[in-house]
Coordinates of C-alpha atoms and ligand atoms in Angstrom, one line a residue:
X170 CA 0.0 0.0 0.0
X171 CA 1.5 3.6 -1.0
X172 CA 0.9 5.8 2.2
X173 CA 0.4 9.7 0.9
X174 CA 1.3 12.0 4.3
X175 CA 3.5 9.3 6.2
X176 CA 6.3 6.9 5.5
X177 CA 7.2 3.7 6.8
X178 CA 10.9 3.0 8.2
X179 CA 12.5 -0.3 7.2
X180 CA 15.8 -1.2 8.7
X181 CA 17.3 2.6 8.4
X182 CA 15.8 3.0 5.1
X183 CA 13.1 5.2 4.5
X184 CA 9.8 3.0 2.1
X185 CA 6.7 4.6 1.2
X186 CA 5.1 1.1 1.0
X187 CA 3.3 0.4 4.5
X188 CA 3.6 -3.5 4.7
X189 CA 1.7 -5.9 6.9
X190 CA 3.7 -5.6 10.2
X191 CA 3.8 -8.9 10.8
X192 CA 4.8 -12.5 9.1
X193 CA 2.2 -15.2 9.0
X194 CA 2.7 -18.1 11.3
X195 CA -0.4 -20.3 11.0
X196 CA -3.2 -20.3 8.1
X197 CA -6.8 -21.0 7.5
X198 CA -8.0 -22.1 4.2
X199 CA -10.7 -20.1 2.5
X200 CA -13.4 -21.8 0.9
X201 CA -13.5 -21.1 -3.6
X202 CA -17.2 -21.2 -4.8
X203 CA -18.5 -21.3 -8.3
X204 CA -21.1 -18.6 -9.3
X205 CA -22.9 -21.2 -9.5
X206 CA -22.6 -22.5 -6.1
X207 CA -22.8 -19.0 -4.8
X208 CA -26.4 -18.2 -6.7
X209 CA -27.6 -21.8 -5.2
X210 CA -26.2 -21.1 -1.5
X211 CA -27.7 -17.5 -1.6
X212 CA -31.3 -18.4 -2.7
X213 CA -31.1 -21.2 0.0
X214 CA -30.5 -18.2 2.4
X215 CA -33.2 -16.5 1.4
X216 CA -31.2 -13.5 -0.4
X217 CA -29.9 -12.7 3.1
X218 CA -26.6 -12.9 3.5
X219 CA -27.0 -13.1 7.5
X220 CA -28.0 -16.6 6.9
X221 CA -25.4 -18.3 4.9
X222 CA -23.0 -20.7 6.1
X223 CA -19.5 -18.4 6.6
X224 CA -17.7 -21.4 5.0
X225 CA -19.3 -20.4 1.3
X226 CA -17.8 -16.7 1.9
X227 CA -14.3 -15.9 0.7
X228 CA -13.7 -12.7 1.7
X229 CA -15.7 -12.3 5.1
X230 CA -16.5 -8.3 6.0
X231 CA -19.2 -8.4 8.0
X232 CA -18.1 -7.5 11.0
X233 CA -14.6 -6.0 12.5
X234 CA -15.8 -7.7 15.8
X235 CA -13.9 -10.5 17.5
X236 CA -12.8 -11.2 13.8
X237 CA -9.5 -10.2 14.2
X238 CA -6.5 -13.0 14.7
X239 CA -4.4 -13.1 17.8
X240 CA -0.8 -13.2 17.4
X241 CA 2.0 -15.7 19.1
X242 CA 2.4 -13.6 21.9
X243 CA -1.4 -14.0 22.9
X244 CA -1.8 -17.5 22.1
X245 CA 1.6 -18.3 24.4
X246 CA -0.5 -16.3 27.0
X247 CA -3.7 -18.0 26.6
X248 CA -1.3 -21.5 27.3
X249 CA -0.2 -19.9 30.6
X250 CA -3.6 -18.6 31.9
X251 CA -4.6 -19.5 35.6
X252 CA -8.2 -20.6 35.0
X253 CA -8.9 -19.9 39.2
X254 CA -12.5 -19.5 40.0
X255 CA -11.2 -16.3 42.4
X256 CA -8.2 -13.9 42.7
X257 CA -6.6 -15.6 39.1
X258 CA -3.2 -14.5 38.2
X259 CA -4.8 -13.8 34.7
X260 CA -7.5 -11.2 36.5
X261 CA -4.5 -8.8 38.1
X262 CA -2.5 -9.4 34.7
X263 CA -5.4 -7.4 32.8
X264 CA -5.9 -5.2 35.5
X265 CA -2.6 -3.8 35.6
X266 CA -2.9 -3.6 31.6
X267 CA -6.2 -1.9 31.1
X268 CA -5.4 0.3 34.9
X269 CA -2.6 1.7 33.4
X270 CA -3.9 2.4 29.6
X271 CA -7.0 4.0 31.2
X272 CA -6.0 5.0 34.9
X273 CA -9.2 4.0 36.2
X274 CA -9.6 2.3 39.7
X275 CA -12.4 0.1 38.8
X276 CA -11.5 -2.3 36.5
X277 CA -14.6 -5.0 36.0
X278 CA -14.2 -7.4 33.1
X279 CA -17.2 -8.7 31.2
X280 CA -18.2 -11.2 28.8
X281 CA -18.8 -8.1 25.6
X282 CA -19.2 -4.5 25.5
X283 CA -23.2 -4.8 25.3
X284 CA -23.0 -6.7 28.9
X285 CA -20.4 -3.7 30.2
X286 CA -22.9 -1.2 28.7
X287 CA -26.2 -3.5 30.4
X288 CA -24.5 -3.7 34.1
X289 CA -23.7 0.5 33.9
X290 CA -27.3 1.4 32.7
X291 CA -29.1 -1.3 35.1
X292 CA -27.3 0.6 37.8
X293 CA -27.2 4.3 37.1
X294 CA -30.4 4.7 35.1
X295 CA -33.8 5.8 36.0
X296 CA -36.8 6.2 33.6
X297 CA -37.2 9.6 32.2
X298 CA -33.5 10.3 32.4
X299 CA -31.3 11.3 29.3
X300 CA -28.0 9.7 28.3
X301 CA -26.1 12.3 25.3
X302 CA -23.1 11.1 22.9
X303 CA -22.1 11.3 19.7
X304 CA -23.9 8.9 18.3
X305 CA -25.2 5.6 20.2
X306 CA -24.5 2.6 18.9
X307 CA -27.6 0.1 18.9
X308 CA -26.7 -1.9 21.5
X309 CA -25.6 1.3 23.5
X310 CA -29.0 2.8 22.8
X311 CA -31.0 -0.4 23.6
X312 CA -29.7 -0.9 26.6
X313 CA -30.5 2.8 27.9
X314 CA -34.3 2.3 26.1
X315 CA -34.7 -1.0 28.4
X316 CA -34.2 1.3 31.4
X317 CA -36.9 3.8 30.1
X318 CA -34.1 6.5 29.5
X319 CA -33.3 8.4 26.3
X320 CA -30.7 8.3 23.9
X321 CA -29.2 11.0 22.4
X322 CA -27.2 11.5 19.7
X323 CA -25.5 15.2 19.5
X324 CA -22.7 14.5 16.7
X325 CA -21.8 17.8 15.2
X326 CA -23.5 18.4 11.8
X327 CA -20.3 17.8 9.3
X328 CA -21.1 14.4 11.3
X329 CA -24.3 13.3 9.3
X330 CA -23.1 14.4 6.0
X331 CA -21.8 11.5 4.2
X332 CA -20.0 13.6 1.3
X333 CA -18.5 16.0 3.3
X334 CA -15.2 15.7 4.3
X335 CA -13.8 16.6 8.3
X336 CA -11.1 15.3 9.9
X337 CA -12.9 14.8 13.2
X338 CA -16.5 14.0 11.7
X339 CA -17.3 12.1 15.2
X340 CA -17.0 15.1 17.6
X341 CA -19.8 16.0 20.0
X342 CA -21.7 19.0 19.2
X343 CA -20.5 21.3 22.8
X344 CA -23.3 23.8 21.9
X345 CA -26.1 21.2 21.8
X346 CA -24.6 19.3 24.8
X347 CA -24.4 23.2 26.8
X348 CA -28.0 23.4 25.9
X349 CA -29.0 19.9 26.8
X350 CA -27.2 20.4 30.0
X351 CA -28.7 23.7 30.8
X352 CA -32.1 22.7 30.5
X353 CA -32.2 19.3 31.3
X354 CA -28.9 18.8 33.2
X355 CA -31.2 17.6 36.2
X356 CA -31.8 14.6 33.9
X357 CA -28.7 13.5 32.9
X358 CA -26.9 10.9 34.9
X359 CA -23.7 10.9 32.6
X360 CA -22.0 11.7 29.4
X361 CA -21.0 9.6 26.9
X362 CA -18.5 9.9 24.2
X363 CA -18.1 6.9 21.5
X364 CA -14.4 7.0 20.1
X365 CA -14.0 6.4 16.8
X366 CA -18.0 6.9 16.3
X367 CA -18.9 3.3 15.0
X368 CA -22.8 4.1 13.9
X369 CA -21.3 7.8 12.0
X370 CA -18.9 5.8 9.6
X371 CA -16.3 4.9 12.6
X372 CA -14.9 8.5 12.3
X373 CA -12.4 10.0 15.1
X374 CA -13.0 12.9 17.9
X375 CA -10.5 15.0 18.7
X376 CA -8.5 15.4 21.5
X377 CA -9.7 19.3 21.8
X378 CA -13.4 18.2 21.5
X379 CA -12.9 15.5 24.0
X380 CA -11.3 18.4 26.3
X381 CA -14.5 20.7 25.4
X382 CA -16.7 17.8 26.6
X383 CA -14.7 17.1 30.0
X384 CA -15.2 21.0 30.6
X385 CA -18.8 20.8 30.1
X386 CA -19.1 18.3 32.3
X387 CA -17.2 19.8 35.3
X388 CA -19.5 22.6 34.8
X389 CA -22.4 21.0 35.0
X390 CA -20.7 18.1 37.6
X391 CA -21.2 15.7 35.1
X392 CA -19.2 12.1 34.9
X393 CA -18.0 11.4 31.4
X394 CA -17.6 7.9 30.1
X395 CA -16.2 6.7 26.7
X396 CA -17.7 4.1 24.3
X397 CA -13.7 3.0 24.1
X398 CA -14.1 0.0 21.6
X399 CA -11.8 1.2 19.0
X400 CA -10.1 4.0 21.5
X401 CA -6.4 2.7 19.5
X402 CA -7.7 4.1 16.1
X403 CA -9.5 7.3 17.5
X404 CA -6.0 7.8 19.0
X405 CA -4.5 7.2 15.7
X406 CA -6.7 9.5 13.8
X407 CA -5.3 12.0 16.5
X408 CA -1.9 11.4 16.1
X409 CA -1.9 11.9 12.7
X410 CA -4.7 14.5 12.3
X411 CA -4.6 16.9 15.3
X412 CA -2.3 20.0 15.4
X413 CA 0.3 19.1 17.7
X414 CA 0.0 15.7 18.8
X415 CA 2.5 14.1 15.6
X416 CA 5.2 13.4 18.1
X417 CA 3.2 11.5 21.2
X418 CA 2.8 7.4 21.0
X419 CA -0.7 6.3 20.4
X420 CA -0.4 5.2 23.8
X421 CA -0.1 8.3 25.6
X422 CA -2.9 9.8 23.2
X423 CA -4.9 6.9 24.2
X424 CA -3.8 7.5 28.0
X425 CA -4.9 11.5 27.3
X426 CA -8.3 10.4 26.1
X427 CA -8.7 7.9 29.4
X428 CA -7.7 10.5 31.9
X429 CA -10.4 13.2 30.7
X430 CA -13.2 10.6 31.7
X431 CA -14.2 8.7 34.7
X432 CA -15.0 5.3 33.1
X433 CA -16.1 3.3 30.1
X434 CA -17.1 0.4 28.5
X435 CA -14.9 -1.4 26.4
X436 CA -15.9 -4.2 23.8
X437 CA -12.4 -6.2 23.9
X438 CA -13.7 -7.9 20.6
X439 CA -12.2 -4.7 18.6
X440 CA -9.3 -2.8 19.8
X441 CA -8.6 -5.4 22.3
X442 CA -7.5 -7.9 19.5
X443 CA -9.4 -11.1 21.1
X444 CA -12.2 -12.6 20.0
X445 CA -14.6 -12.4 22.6
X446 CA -14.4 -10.2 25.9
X447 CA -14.9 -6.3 27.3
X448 CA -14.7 -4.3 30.3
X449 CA -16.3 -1.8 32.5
X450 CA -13.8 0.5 34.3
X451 CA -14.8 3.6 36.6
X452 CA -13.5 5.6 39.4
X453 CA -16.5 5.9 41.2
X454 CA -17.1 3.7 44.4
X455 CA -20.4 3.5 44.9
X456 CA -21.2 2.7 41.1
X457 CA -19.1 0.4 41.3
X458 CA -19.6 -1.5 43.9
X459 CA -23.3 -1.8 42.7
X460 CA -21.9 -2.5 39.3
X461 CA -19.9 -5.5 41.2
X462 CA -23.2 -7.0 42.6
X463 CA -24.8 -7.0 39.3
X464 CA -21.8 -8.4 37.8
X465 CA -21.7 -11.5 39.9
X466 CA -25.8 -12.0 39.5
X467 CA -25.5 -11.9 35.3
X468 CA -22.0 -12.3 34.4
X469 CA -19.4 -14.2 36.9
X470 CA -17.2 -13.3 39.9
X471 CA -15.9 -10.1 39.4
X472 CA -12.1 -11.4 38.5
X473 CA -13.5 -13.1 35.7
X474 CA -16.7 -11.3 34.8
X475 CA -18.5 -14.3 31.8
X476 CA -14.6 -14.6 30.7
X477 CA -11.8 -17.4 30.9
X478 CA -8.6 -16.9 32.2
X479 CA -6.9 -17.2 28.8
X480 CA -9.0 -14.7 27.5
X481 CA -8.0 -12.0 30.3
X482 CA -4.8 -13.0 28.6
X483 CA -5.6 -12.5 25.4
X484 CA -7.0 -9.1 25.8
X485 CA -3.9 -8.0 28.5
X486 CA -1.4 -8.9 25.6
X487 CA -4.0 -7.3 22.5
X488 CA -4.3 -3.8 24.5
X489 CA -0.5 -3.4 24.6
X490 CA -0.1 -4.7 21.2
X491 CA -3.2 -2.6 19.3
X492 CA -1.0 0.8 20.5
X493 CA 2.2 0.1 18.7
X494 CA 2.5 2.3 16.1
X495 CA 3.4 -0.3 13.2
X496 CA -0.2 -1.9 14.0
X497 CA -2.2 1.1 13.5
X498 CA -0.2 2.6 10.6
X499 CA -0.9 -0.2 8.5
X500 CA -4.6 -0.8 9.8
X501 CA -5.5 2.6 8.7
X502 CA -4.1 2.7 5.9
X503 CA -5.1 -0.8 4.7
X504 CA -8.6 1.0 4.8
X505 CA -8.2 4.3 3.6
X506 CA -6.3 2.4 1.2
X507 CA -9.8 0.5 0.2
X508 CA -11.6 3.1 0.0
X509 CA -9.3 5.1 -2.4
X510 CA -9.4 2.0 -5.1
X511 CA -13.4 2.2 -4.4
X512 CA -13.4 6.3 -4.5
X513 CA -11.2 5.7 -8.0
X514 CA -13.7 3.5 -9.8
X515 CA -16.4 5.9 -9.3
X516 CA -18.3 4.3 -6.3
X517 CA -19.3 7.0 -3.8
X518 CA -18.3 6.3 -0.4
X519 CA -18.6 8.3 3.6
X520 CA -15.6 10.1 3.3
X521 CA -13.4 10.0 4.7
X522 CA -13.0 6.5 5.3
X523 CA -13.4 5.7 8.8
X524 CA -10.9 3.2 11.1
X525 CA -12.6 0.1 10.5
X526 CA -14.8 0.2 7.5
X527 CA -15.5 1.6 4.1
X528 CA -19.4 2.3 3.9
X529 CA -20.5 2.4 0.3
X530 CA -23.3 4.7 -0.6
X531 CA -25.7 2.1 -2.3
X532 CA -28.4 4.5 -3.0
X533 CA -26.1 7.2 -4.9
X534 CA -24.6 4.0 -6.8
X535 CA -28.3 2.6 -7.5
X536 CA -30.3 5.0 -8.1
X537 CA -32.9 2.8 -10.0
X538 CA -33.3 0.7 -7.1
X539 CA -35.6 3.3 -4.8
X540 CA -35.0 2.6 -1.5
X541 CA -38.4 0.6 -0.7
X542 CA -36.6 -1.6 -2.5
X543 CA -33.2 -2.1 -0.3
X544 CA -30.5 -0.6 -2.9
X545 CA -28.0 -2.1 0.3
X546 CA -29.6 -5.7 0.1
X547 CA -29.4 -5.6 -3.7
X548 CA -25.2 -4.2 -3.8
X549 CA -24.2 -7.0 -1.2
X550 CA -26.3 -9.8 -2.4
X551 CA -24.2 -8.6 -5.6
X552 CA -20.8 -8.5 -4.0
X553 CA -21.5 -12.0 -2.9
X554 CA -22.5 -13.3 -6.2
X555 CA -20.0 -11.8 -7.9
X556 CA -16.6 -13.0 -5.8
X557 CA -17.9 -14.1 -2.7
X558 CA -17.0 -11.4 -0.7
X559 CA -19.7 -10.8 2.1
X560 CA -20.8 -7.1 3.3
X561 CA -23.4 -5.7 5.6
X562 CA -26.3 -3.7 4.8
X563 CA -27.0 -0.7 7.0
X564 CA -29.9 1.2 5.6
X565 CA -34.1 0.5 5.1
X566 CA -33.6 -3.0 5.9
X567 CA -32.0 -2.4 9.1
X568 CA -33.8 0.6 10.3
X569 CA -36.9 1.1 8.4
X570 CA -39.4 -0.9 10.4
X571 CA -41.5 1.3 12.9
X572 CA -42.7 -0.4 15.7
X573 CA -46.3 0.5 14.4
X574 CA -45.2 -1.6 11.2
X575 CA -45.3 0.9 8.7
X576 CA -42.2 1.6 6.7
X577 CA -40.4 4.2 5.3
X578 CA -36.7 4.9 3.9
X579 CA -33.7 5.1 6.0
X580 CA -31.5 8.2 5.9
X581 CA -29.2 6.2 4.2
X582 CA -28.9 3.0 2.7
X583 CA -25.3 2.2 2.5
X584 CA -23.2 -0.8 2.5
X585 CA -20.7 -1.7 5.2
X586 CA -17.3 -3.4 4.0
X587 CA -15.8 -3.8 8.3
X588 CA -11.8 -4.8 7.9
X589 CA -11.2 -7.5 10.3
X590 CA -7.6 -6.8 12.8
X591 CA -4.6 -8.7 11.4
X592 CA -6.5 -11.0 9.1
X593 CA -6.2 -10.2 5.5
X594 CA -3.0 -8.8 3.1
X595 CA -3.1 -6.6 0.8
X596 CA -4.2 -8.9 -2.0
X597 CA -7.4 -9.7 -0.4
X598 CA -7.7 -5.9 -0.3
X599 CA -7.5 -5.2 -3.6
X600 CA -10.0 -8.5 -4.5
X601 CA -12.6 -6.7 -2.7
X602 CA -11.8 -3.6 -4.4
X603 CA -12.1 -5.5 -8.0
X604 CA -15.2 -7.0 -7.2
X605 CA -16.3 -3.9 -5.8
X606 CA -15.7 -1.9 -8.9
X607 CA -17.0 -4.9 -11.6
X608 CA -20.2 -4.8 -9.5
X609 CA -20.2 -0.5 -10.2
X610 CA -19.9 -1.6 -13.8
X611 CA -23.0 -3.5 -13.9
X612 CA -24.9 -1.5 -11.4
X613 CA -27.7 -1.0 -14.3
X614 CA -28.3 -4.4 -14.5
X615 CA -28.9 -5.1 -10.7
X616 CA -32.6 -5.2 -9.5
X617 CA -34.2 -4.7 -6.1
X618 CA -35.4 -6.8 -3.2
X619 CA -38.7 -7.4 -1.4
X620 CA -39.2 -9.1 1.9
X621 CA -41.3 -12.1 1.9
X622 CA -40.9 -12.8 5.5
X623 CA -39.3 -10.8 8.5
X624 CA -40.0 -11.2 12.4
X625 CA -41.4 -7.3 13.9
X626 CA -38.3 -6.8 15.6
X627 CA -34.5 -6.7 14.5
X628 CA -35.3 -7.7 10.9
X629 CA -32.5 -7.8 8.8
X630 CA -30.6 -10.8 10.8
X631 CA -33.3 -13.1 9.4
X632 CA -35.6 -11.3 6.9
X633 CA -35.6 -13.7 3.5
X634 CA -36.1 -11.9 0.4
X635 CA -37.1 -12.2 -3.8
X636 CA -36.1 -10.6 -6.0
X637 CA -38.4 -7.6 -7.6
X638 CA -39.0 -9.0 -11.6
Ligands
LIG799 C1 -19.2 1.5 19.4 C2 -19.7 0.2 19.9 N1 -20.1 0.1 21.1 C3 -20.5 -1.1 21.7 C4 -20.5 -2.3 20.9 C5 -20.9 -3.6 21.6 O1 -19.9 -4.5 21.8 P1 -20.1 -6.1 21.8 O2 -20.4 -6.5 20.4 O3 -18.8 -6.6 22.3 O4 -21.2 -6.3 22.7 C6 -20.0 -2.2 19.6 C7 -19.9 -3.5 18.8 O5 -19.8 -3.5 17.6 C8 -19.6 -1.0 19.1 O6 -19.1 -0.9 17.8

């Protein structure tokens, strides 16, 4: 991959090419399908690509979540884990890790981020209140709905422009959040900040906006907590973005960001390179003490928290591992890289590309298809058929149902490509970007979707679908 601002340094020698910083130790088949095959396996599925078996997909970017692969150094943990009901020498290990990347006293490991996020709301929430962010992500949001709460998303405009190019489109509007607090403080328990923004296109917030939301907050007394899933690449973005911060380790960015908060959740499954895992961490007492209590009732003692030693271990060893600076060059560039090969055949894109994704904009690339009609079904069901690579769509499908049943368009209906950590080179990369751009070629010819049966709530896992003739 040619990097354009930064170069890469190779034994004293300086390279413009940013390779994969790593050699590959261990490998896993993928499975080669005819078209054929792939038209059979797809109608089987019911057009939804959510219900094929993952062994027909080639290139598989459905999710960046606990898709990554672990390197030696976490596996040679896993082998040394203390699997100790109590007190396990794998527990303080990713203590100490996560205490000192985040500085916070509490540390309270959970099975996923969505449980980290349940045990928090369950114990600070009351109905009526208001939780704000940048943008929620859905499990983030549904688990402050459960509690009767609100929330609300206060990104800053550039933010929900997909065209529009900002180096920190995931910042929190500090006007709307002064107003929010001035009116309604009374209402709101905490703060949240989601870094990178996952459900805006997985863009950055900046170090000075995450200062301008910390003073906010002492104003108003306030605790902030960060949605820290992909906290590595926000810092990232940062280093390489912000005025001023070129010279500091991602670490220390990352360390910056921590110490302007007083807790988070973390979903481990992402910037904590493992495949399954999260955290809660806080300095508040009382919180967490209560957090503790739920904890043991829904997830495990709290040194273990729904997790096995050797995955304490795995996440200890992918948190110090996901800030070295090789790591995150090359991950970010792998997938601006992406969506410059996309963004040079013609196929519009959120710019700019985000940490972890490229999110086509299916309804600018198919316009015939009108919305009703799930453009994003009808680009990935052609992705799939045409190489076998496997994308998400987020769009009508996803978010058009009303609990009433009626249904109208999303705001967008775009196509997620999600990079998983570590996993594939460069010439899987560019496959997806050729199949990518021979699908743009044909775009005329594709047709749209309609639903022939869907459950009322969360549709789009297990909706099955026809084509429209
Ligand atoms: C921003 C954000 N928050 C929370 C979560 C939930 O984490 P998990 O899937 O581990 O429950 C995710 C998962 O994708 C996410 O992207």
């Amino acid at each position: 991959m040619r990097g354009h601002d930064t170069r890469s340094k190779g034994a004293g020698v300086h390279f413009h090419t940013i390779i994969e910083p790593f050699r590959i130790k261990s490998v896993e088949s993928i499975a080669f399908t005819t078209r054929e095959e792939r038209e059979a396996r797809l109608r089987e599925a019911g057009f939804n690509v959510f219900l094929l078996h993952a062994n027909d997909v080639l290139i598989d970017l459905l999710t960046d979540s606990g898709t990554g692969a672990m390197s030696s150094q976490q596996w040679a943990a896993i082998m040394q884990a203390d699997e100790s009901y109590a007190g396990s020498r794998s527990f303080y290990r990713f203590r100490d890790v996560v205490a000192d990347l985040t500085g916070f006293t509490h540390i309270i490991p959970t099975h996923q981020g969505r449980a980290a996020e349940r045990i928090l709301f369950h114990t600070v929430l009351q109905p009526g209140q208001i939780v704000p962010n940048n943008n929620h992500f859905d499990t983030t949001r549904a688990n402050i709905e459960v509690e009767d709460a609100e929330a609300r998303d206060l990104v800053i405009p550039e933010g929900r422009v997909p065209s529009l190019v900002h180096p920190f489109k995931g910042n929190v509007d500090l006007d709307a959040l002064e107003r929010l607090l001035a009116e309604h403080g009374d209402r709101v328990p905490l703060v949240m900040v989601t870094v990178t923004n996952n459900s805006g296109g997985g863009q950055p917030v900046s170090l000075e906006n995450l200062r301008g939301v910390r003073a906010l907050c002492d104003r108003f007394r306030k605790p902030l907590f960060l949605d820290a899933c992909r906290f590595a690449e926000n810092a990232w973005f940062i280093k390489t973005r912000e005025v001023g911060q070129a010279d500091r380790t991602p670490k220390a960015i990352a360390q910056e960001m921590f110490s302007l908060a007083d807790g988070c959740t973390m979903s481990a499954k992402k910037d904590g390179l493992a495949n399954i895992g999260g955290f809660l961490a806080m300095n508040n007492n009382a919180w967490a003490e209560a957090a503790r209590n739920l904890l043991i009732l829904t997830e495990g003692f709290p040194t273990y928290g729904g997790l096995a030693g050797y995955d304490l271990e795995a996440i200890a060893r992918g948190l110090e591992e996901v800030v070295e600076e090789p790591y995150l060059h090359y991950r970010i560039r792998s997938t601006a890289y992406l969506g410059e090969k996309l963004v040079a055949a013609g196929v519009p894109i959120i710019q700019p590309p985000g940490g972890h994704a490229i999110y086509i904009d299916a309804r600018a690339l198919l316009p015939q298809i009108p919305p009703l009609e799930y453009p994003g079904i009808a680009l990935v069901n052609a992705l799939y058929l045409e190489a076998g690579v496997r994308g998400v769509e987020i769009g009508t499908v996803m978010f058009g149902r009303h609990p009433d049943g009626t249904e109208t368009p999303a705001a967008m209906d775009l196509v997620r490509l999600a990079i998983p950590r570590r996993v594939y080179t460069q010439s899987h990369i560019d496959y997806v970007a050729e199949t990518v751009a021979q699908v743009g070629r044909d775009r005329e010819r594709l047709r749209g979707y309609r639903i022939t049966s869907a459950p009322a709530a969360l549709r789009h896992f297990t909706a099955r679908f026809e084509q429209v003739s």
